[in-house]
Coordinates of C-alpha atoms in Angstrom, one line a residue:
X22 CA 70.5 12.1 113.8
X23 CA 67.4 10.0 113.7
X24 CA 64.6 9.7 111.3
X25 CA 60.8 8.4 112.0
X26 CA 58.3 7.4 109.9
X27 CA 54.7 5.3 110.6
X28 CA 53.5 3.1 108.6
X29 CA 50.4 0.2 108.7
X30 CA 50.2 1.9 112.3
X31 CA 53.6 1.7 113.8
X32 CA 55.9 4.3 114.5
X33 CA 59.3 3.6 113.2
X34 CA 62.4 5.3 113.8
X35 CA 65.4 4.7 112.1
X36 CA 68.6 5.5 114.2
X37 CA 70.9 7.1 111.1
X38 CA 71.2 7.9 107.9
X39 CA 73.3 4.7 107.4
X40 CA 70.4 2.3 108.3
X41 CA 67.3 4.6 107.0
X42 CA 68.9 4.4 103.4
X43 CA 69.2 0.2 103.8
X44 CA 65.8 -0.1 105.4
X45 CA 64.4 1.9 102.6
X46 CA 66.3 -0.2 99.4
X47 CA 63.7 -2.7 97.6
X48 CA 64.5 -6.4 99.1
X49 CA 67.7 -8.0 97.8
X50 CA 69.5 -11.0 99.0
X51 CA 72.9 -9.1 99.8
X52 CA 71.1 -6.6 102.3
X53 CA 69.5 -9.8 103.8
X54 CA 72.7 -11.8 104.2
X55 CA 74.4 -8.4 105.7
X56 CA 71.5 -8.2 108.5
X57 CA 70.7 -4.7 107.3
X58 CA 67.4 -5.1 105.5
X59 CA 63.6 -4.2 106.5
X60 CA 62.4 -7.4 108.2
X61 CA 58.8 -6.5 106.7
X62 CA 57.2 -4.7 103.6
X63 CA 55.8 -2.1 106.0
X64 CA 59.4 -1.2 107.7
X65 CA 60.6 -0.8 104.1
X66 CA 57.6 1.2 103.3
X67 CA 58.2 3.8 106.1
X68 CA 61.5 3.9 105.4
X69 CA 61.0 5.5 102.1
X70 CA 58.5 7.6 103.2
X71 CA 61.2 8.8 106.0
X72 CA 63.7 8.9 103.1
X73 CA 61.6 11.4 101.1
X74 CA 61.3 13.7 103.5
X75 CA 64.8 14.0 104.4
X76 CA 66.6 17.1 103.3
X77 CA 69.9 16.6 100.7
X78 CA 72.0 18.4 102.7
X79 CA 71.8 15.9 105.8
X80 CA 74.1 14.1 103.3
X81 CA 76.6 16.5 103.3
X82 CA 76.6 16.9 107.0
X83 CA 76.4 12.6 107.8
X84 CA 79.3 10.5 106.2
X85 CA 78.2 6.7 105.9
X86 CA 81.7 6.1 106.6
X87 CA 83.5 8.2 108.6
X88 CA 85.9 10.5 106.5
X89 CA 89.1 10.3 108.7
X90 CA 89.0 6.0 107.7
X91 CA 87.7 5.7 104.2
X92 CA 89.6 7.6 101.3
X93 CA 86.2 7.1 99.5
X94 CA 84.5 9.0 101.8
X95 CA 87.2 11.6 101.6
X96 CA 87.2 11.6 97.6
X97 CA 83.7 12.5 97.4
X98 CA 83.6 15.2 100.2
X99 CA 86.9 16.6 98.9
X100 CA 85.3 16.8 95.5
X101 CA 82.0 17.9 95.9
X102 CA 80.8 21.2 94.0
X103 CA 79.1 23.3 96.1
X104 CA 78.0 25.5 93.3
X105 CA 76.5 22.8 91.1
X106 CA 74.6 21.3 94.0
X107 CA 73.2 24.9 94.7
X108 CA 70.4 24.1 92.2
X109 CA 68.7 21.2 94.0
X110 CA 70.3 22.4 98.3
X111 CA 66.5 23.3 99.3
X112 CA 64.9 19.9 98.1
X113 CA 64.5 16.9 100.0
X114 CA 64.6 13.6 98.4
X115 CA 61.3 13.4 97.8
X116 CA 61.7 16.9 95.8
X117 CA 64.5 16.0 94.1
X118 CA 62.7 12.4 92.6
X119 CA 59.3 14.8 91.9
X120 CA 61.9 17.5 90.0
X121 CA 63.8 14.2 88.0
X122 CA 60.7 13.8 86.7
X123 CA 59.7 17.1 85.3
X124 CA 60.0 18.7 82.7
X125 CA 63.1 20.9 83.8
X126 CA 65.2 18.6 84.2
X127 CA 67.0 18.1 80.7
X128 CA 69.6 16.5 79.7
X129 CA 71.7 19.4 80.0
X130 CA 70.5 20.7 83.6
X131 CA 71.3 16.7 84.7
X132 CA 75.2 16.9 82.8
X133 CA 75.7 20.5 84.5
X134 CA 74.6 19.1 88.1
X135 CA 76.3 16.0 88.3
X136 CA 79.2 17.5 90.0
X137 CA 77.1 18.6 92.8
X138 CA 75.0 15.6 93.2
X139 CA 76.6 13.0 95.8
X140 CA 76.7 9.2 95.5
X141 CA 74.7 8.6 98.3
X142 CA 72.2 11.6 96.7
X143 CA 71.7 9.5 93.7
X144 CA 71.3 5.8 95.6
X145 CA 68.8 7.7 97.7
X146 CA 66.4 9.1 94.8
X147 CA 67.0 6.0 93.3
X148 CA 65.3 3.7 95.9
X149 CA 62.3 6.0 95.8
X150 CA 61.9 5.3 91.8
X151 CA 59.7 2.9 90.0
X152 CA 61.0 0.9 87.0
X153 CA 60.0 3.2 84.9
X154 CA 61.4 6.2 86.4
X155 CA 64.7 4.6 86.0
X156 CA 64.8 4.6 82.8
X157 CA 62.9 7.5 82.4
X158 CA 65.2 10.3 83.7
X159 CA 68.6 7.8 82.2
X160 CA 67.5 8.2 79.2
X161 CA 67.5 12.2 79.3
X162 CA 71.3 12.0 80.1
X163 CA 74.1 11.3 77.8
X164 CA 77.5 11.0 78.4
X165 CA 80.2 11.0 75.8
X166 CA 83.7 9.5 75.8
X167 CA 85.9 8.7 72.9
X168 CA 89.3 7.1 72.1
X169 CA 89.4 6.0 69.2
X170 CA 85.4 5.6 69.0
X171 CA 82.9 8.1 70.2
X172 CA 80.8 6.1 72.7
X173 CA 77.6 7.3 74.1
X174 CA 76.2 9.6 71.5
X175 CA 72.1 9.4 70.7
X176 CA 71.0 7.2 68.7
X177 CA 74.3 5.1 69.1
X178 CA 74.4 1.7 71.0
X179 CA 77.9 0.2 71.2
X180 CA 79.3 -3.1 72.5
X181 CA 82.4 -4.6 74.0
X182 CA 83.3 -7.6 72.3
X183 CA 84.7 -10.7 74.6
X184 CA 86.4 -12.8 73.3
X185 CA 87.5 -14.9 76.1
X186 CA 88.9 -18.2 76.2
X187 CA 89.7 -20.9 79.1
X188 CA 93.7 -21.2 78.1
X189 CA 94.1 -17.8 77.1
X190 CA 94.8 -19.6 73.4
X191 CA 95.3 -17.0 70.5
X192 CA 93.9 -19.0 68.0
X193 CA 90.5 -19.4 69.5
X194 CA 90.7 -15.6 71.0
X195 CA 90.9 -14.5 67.5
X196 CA 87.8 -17.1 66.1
X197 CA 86.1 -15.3 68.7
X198 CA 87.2 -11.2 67.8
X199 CA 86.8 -12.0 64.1
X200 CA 83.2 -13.7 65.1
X201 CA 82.5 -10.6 66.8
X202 CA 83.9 -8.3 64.2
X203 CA 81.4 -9.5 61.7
X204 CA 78.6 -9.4 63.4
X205 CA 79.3 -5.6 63.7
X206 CA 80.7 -5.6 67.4
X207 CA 83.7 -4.6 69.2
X208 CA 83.2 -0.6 69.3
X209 CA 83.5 0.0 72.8
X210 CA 86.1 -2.4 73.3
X211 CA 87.8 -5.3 72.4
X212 CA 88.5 -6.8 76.1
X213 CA 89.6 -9.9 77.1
X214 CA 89.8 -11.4 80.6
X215 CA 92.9 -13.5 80.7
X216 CA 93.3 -16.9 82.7
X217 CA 96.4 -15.9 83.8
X218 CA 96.8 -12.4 85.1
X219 CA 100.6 -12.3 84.6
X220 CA 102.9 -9.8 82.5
X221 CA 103.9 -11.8 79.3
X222 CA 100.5 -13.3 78.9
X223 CA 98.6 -9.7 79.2
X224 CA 101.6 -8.2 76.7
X225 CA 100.7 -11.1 74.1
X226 CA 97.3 -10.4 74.2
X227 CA 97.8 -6.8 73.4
X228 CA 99.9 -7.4 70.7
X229 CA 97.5 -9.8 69.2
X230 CA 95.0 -7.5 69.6
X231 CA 96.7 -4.6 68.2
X232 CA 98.1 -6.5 65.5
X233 CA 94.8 -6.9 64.0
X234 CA 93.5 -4.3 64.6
X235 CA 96.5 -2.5 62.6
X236 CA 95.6 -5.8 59.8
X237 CA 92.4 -4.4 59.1
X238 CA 92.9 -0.2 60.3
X239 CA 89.9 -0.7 62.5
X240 CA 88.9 2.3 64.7
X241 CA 89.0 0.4 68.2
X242 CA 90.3 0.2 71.4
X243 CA 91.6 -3.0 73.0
X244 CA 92.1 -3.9 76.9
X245 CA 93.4 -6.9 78.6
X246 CA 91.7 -6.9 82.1
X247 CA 94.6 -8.4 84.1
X248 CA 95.1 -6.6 87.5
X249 CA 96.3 -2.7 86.9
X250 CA 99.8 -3.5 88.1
X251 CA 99.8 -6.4 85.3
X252 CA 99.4 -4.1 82.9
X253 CA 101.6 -1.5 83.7
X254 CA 104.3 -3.9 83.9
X255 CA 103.3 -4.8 80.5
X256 CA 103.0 -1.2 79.2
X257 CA 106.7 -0.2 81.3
X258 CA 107.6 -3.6 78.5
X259 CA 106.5 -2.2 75.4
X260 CA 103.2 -3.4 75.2
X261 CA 101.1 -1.5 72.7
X262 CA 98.2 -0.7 75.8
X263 CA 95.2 1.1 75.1
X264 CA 92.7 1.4 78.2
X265 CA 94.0 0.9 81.1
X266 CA 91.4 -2.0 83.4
X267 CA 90.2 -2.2 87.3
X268 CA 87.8 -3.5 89.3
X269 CA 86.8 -0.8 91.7
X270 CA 84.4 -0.5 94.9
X271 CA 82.9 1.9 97.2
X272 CA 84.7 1.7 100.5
X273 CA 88.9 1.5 100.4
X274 CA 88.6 -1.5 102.4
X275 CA 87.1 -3.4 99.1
X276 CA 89.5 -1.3 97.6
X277 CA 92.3 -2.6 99.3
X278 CA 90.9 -6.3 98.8
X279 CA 91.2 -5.7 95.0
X280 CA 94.9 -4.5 95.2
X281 CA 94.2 -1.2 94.9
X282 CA 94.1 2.2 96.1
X283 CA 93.2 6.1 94.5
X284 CA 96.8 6.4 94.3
X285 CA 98.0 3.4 92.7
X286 CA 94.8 4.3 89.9
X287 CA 96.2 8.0 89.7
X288 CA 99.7 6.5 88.7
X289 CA 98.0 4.3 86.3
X290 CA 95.6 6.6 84.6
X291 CA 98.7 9.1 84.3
X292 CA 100.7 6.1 82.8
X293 CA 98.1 5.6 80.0
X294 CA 97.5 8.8 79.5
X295 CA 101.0 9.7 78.6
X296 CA 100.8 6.8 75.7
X297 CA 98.7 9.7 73.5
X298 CA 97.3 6.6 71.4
X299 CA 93.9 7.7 71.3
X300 CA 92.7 9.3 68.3
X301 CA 89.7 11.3 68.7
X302 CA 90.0 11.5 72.4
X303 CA 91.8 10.7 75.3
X304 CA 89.7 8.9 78.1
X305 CA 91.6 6.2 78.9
X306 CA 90.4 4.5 81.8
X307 CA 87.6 1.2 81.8
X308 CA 86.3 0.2 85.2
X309 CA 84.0 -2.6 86.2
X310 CA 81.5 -2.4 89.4
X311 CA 79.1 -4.7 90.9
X312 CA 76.4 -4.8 93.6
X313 CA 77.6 -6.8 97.0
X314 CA 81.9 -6.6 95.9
X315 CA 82.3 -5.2 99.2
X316 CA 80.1 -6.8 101.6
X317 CA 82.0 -10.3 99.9
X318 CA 85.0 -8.5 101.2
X319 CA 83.6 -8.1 104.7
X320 CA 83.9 -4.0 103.5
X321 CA 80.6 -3.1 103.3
X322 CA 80.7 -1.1 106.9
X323 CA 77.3 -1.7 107.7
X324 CA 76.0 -0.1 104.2
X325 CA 73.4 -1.2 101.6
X326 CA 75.2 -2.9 98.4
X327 CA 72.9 -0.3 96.1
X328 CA 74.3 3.1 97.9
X329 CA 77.6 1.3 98.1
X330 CA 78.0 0.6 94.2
X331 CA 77.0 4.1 93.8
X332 CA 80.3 5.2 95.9
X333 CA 82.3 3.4 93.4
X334 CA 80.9 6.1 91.1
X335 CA 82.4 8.5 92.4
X336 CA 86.1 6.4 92.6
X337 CA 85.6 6.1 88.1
X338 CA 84.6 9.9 87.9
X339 CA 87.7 11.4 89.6
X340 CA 89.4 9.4 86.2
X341 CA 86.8 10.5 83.5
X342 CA 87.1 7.5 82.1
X343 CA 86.4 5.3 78.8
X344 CA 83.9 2.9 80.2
X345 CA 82.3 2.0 83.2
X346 CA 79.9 -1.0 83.7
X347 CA 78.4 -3.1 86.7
X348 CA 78.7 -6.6 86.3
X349 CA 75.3 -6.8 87.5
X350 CA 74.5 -10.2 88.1
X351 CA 77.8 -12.0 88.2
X352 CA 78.6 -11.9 91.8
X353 CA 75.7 -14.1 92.6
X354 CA 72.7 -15.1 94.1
X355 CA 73.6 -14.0 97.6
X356 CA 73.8 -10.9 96.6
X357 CA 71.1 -10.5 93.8
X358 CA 68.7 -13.5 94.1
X359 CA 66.7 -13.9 90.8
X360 CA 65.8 -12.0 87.8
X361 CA 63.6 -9.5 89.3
X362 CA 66.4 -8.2 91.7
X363 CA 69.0 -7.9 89.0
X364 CA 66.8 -6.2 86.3
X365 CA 65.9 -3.6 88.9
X366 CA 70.2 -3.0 90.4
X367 CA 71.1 -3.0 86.6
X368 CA 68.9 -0.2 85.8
X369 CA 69.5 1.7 89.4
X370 CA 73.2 1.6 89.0
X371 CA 72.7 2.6 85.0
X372 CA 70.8 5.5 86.6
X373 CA 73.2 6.4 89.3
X374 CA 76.1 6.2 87.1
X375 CA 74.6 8.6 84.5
X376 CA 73.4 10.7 86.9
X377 CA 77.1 11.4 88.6
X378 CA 78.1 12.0 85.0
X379 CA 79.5 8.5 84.1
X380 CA 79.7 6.8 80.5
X381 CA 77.9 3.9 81.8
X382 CA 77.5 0.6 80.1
X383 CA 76.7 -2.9 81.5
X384 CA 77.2 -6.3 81.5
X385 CA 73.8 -7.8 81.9
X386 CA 74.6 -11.2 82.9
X387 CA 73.6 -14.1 85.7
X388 CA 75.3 -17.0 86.8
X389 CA 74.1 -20.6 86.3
X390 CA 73.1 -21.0 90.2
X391 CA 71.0 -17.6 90.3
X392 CA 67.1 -18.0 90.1
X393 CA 67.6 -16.5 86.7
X394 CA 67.5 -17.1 82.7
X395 CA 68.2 -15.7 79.4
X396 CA 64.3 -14.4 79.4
X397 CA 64.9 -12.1 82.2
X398 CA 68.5 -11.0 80.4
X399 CA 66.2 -10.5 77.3
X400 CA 63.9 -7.9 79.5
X401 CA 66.4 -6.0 81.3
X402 CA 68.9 -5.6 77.8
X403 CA 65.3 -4.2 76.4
X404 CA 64.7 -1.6 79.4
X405 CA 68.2 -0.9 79.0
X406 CA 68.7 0.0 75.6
X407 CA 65.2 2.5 76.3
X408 CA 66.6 3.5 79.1
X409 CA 70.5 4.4 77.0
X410 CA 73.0 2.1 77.7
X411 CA 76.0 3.0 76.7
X412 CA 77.1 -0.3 75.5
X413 CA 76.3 -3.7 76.9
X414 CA 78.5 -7.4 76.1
X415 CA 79.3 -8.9 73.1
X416 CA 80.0 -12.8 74.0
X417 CA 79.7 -15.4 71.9
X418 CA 76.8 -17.4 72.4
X419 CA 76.2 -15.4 75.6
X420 CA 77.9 -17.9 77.2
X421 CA 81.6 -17.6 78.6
X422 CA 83.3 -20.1 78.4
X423 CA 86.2 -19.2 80.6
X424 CA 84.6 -17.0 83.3
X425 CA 81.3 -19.6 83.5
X426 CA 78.5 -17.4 83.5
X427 CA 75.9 -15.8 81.1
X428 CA 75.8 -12.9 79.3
X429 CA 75.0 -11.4 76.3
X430 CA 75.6 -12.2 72.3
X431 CA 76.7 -10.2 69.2
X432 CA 73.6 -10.9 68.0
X433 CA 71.5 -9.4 71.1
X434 CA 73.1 -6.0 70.3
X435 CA 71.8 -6.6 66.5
X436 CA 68.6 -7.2 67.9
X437 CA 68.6 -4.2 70.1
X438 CA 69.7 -2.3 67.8
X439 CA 67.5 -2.9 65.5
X440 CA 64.6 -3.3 67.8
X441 CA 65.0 0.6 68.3
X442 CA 67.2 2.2 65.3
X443 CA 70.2 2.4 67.2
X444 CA 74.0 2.2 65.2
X445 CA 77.4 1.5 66.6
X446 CA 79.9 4.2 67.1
X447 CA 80.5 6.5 64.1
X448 CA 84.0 5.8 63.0
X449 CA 83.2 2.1 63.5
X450 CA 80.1 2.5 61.7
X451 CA 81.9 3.8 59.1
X452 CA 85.2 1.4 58.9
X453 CA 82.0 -1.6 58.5
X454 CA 80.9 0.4 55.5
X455 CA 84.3 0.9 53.8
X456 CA 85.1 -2.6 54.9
X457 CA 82.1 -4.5 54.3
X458 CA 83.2 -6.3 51.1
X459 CA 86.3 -7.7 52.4
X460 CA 84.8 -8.7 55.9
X461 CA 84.8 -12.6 55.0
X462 CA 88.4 -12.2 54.0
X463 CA 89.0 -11.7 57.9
X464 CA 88.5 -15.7 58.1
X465 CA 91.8 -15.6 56.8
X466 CA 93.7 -14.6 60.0
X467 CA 92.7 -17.3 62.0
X468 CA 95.5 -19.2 58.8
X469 CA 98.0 -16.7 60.3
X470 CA 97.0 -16.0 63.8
X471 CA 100.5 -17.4 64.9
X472 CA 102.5 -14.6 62.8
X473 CA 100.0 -11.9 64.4
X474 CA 101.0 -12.4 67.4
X475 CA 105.0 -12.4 67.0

């Protein structure tokens, strides 16, 4: 099916739905390096305007991918509720934006119809919304998941604390978690990306971690985020594991490029679950996303990298998990070219998530060769936390030191927090205040961070 628009006087017509929704995405470098994107304003420009007036259910009846290739594609056809989407069949996506933005659609109406709502659905309303409308209609939405915290409730902002080091050494992975601890973060997670993604180092980082957090009788979780067959080597070892970690993406191709596939995740989300280490809940699973993993895995099927992150949605909801964050600007500046095009993909894909029902965080981040700074992290961790963010990164310094890019400190979630009243998850709220006096004493460890790890 074809769609036509005109624009500044010229007729356009747009052969698919495929190439309407990437002609109609606000410029970014991956679409450009793909040979996808509007060649001028004015092609992108009637490209929306053809975008708004196409109906929802063209989505339903045009897969981006075909369904008989792409388990993806099968996943969220196979899974979509026909009842939930009733609500919204008869708009367009022009309606649907228009009825976002009223005054019906509540945070309860959104939760209730994320079932019916379809990934490329929400990348399509999302590339007809301002800034503000982003965060706007995010806001409205919470999602809730606990373990051993409760992440996501209003009024809450929580972190993942990483305390990552460049030779996986305990010592200075545990400066870095006490570091963290004191400066109130580590309520998400406490998640460290090892340097070597092999069995015994990913089963002596859990220990380490659990160890203190057994020390001190700290209400968190932990996850090493080795490859998911790492850890469930580790786990099959003994290891004490509490969310299970993957990279995902929105094709199985890019799937398949990260070692994985809906079946291996099933057996892994089944593996954790059966641990029952969770205390107040028992959503197990963390998965990180990022705009442009699957045109860098020459995956990307002729799709745009925004409606293409949204896909990998709808891979994290069939697990309810834990967490879920894009890793917005770490791919790079062929895929997201400066400051402006990350701040606007970290708040789309914050919206998308939300709005297919996700506990959505993100790592709001750049990497040193980007046309980026710390000044444009500052802005989008401040649209963000308006628009609620689930949590965002706690790095020391905001500076990796192993995985070389920039993020975001412990003390940008004190700022943010305090910039707009937010608190960190209640039972780690409340281990801080029963803890508080005895904090400094944590210094301590780092004299017996050998024996923790044992």
């Amino acid at each position: 099916m074809s769609y036509r628009a005109k624009a500044g006087g010229i007729q356009y017509t747009f052969a698919d739905l495929k190439t309407l929704l990437a002609r109609a995405t606000p410029l970014r470098s991956g679409d450009e390096l793909a040979g996808i994107a509007a060649s001028t304003a004015t092609e992108r420009a009637a490209a929306q305007m053809a975008l708004a007036d196409t109906p929802l259910r063209d989505f339903l009846a045009e897969p981006l991918i075909p369904y008989e290739t792409d388990e993806v594609t099968r996943l969220i056809f196979d899974s979509h509720n026909a009842q939930a989407f009733a609500a919204i069949s008869h708009f367009t996506v022009g309606e649907f934006r228009d009825w976002l933005l009223g005054v019906e659609a509540t945070g309860d109406h959104l939760r209730a119809l994320a079932a019916g709502i379809t990934p490329e659905m929400a990348a399509a309303v999302a590339k007809l919304m301002r800034v503000q409308d982003l965060i706007e209609v995010a806001s409205r939405i919470r999602v809730v998941s606990r373990f051993r915290t409760t992440v996501g409730l209003p009024g809450r902002l929580s972190t993942r604390l990483q305390p990552n080091h460049p030779t996986d050494d305990p010592q200075g992975i545990l400066a870095s978690v006490i570091d963290g601890l004191l400066l109130e973060s580590g309520d998400a997670v406490v998640g460290i990306n090892p340097v070597a993604d092999n069995v015994s180092t990913c089963e002596m980082l859990l220990r380490l971690l659990d160890r203190v957090r057994e020390a001190w009788r700290i209400p968190m979780q932990s996850c090493v985020l080795a490859h998911v067959t790492t850890q469930m080597e580790a786990l099959r070892r003994g290891a004490p594991l509490d969310l299970m970690f993957q990279s995902i993406a929105g094709t199985e191709a890019a799937n398949r490029s990260f070692g994985v596939n809906l079946a291996l995740l099933g057996e892994a989300h089944q593996a954790a679950r059966e641990l029952n280490r969770g205390a107040v809940g028992r959503n197990v699973m963390y998965f990180e996303t990022g705009q442009g993993s699957a045109l860098s895995a020459n995956a990307n099927h002729g799709v745009d990298q925004q409606t293409l992150e949204a896909r990998a949605y709808a891979v994290a909801r069939r697990f309810e998990p834990m967490l879920v964050n894009t890793v917005v600007g770490f791919i790079g500046p062929e895929y997201l070219y400066d400051g402006k095009q990350i701040l606007r993909a970290g708040l789309e894909d914050h919206f998308c998530g939300k709005l297919l029902g996700l506990p959505m965080g993100c790592d709001i981040c750049y990497t040193n060769h980007a046309e980026a700074d710390q000044d444009d992290m500052d802005a989008l961790l401040t649209l963000l936390g308006n628009a609620g963010v689930n949590y965002i990164m706690g790095v020391p310094g905001a500076d990796d030191v192993m995985l070389h890019y920039q993020s975001t400190s412990f003390h940008d979630a004190l700022y943010l927090r305090k910039l707009l009243g937010l608190r960190p998850a209640p039972e780690f709220e409340d281990w801080l205040a029963r803890s508080r006096p005895e904090l400094p004493r944590m210094m301590g460890l780092l004299e017996s961070g050998v024996s923790l790890i044992r």
